[in-house]
Short mmCIF file of C-alpha atoms and ligand atoms in Angstrom, two decimals:
data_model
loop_
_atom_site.label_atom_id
_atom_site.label_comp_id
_atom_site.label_asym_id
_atom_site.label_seq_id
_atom_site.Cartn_x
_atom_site.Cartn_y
_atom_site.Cartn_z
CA UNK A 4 90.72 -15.77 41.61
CA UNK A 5 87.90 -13.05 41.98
CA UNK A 6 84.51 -14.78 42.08
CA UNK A 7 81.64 -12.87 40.55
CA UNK A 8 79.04 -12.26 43.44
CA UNK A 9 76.28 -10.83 41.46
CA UNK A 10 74.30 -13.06 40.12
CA UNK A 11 73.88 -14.49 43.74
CA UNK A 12 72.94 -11.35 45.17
CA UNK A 13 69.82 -10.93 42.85
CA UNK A 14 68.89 -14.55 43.90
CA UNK A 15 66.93 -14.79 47.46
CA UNK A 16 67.43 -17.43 48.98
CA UNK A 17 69.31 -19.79 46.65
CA UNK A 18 72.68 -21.52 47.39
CA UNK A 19 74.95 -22.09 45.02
CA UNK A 20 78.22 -24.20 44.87
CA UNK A 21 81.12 -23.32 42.75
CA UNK A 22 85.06 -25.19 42.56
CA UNK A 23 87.16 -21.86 42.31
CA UNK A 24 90.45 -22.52 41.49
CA UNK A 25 93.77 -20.75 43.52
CA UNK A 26 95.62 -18.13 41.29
CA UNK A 27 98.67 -17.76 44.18
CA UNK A 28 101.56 -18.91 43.13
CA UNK A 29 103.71 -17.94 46.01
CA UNK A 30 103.46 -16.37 49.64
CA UNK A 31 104.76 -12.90 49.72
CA UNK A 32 105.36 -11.71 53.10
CA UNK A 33 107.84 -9.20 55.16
CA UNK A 34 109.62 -12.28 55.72
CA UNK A 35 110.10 -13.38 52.48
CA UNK A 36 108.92 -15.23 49.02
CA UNK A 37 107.75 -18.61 49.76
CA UNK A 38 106.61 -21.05 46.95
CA UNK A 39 103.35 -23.21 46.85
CA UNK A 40 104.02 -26.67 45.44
CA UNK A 41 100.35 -27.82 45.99
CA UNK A 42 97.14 -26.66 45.92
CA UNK A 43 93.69 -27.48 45.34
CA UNK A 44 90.48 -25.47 43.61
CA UNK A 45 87.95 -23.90 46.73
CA UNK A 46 84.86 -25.67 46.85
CA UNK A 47 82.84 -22.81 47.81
CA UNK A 48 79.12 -22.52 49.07
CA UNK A 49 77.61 -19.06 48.55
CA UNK A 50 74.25 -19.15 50.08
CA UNK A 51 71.76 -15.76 49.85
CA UNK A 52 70.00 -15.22 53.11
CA UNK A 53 66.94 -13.51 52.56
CA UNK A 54 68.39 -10.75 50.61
CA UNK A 55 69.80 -9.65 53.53
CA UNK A 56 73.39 -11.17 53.77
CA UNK A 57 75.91 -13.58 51.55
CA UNK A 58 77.19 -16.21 53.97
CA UNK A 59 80.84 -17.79 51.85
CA UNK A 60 82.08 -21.03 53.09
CA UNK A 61 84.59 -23.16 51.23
CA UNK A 62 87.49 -25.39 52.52
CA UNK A 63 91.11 -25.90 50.63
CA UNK A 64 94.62 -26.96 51.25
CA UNK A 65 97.59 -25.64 50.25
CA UNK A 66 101.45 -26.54 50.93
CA UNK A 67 104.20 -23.83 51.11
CA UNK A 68 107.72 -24.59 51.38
CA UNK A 69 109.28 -22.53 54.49
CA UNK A 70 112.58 -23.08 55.11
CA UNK A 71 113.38 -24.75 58.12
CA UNK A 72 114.83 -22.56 61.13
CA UNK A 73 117.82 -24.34 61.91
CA UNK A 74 119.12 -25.86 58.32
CA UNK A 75 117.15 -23.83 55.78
CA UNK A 76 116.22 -26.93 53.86
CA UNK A 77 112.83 -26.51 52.39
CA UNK A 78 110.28 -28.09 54.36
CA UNK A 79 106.56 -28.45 52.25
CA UNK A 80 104.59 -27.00 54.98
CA UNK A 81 100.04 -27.81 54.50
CA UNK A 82 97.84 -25.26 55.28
CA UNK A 83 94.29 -26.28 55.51
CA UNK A 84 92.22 -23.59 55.14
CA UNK A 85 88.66 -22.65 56.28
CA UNK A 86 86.93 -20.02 54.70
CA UNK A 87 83.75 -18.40 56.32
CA UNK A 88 82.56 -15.21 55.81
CA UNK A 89 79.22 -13.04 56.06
CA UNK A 90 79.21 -10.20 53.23
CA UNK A 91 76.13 -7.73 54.69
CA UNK A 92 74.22 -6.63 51.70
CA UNK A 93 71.83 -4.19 53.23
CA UNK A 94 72.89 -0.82 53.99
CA UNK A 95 71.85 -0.90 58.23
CA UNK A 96 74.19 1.38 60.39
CA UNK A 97 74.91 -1.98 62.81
CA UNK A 98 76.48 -3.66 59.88
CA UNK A 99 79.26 -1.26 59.72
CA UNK A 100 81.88 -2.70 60.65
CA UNK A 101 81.35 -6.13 59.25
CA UNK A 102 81.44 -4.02 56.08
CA UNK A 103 84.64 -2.27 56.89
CA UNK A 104 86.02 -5.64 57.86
CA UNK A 105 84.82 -7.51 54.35
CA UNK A 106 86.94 -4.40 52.48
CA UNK A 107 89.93 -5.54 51.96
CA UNK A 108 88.75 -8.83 50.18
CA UNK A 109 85.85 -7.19 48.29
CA UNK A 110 86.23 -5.77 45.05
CA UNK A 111 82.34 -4.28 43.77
CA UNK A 112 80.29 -7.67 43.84
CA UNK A 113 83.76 -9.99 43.76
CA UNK A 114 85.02 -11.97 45.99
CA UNK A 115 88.88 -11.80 46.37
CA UNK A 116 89.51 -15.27 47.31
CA UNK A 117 93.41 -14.80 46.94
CA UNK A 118 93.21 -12.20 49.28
CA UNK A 119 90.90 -14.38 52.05
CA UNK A 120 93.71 -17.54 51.36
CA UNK A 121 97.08 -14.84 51.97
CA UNK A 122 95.18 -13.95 54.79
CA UNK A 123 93.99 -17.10 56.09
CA UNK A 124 97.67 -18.46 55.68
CA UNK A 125 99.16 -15.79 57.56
CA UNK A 126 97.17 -15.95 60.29
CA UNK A 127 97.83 -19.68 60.15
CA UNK A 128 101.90 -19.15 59.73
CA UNK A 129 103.86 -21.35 62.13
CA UNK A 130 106.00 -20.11 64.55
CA UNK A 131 108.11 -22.29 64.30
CA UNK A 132 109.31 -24.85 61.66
CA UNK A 133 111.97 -27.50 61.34
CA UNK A 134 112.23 -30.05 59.14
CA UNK A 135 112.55 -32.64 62.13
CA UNK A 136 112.30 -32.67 65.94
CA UNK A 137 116.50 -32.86 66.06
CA UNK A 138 117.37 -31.54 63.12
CA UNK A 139 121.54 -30.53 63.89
CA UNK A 140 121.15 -27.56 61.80
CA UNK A 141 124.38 -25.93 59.82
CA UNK A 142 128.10 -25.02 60.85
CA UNK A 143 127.89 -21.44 61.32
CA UNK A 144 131.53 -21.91 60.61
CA UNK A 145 131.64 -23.10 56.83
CA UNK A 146 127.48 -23.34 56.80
CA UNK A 147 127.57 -27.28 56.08
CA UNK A 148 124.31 -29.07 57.07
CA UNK A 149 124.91 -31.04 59.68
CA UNK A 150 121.96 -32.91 58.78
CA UNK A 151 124.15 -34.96 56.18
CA UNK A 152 127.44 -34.89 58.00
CA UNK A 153 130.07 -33.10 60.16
CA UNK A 154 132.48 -30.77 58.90
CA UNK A 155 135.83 -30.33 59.96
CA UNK A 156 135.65 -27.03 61.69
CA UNK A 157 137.07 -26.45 64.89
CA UNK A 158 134.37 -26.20 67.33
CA UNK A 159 135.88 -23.49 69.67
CA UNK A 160 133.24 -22.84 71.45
CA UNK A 161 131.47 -25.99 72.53
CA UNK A 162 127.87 -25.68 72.94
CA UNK A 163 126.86 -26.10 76.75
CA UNK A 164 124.06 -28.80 75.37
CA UNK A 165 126.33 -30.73 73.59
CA UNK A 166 128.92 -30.92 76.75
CA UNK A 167 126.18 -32.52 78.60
CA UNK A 168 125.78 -34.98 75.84
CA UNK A 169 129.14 -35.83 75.73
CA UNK A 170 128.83 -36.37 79.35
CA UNK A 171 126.51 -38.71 78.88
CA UNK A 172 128.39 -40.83 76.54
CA UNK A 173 131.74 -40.60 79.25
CA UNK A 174 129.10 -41.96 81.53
CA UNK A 175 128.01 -44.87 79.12
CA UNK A 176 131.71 -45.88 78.47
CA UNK A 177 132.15 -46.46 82.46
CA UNK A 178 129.75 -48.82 82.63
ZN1 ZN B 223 116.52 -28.64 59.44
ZN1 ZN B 224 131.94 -26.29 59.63
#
């Protein structure tokens, strides 16, 4: 949602608080279309310092569903999200690039807070996620998740981990 900046910026001094709600629905990225099940409004603090600069602060939390890396079952993913930002409202050659920098989530006097959330999120985007520790992934065979079964696929090439495994369970049976 774009929040309205200009009534602020003609107030020195004052602090205001406002409950902004999210208008994403979904995470678009280059790698891919990701829905958000849950989220919550922005309780944002806009505070005027002496005329001078806007400091922003708000907090939210939002959960995505990324599919996980090995089984591609959805896996609702929270992002908690801390928003703080310093919008220069004097025109000084030293604030330059904190201008160029509040840009892209500035539209006139509004505040693009959809824009400082996709951003915030991918900054925040895991680098991995699974949707537990030993998840057994799928077949790559007949693409059955092994999560909730085996298949009956001939495993051709056995996977050196799962040798030592099986190993292990030789080793059990001896005792
Ligand atoms: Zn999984
Ligand atoms: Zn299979």
């Amino acid at each position: 949602m774009k929040v309205d900046l200009t009534d602020i910026k003609a107030l020195e001094n004052r602090e205001v608080e406002k409950r902004v709600p999210v208008d994403l629905v979904t995470f678009d990225s280059k790698l891919g279309k990701f829905p958000i099940t849950k989220k919550e409004d922005v309780a944002l603090h806009i505070r005027n310092e002496e005329n001078k600069r806007l400091f922003v602060q708000g907090t939210t939390e939002l959960t995505i569903e990324i599919p996980c890396d090995r089984c591609l079952e959805e896996v609702p993913t929270t992002f908690h999200i801390d928003i703080n930002k310093e919008i220069p409202l004097e025109e000084t050659p030293d604030v330059d690039e904190e201008k160029l920098e509040a840009k892209d989530y500035m539209l006139g006097f509004h505040l693009d807070l959809d824009r400082i959330i996709y951003d915030e999120v991918l900054v925040n985007w895991p680098m991995k996620v699974l949707c537990k520790e030993d998840c057994a992934g799928i077949c790559k065979k007949c693409g059955k998740n092994l999560n909730h079964g085996t298949c009956d696929c001939e495993k051709t090439e056995p996977d050196p981990r799962m040798a030592v495994i099986q190993d292990v369970f030789k080793n059990f049976k001896e005792v």
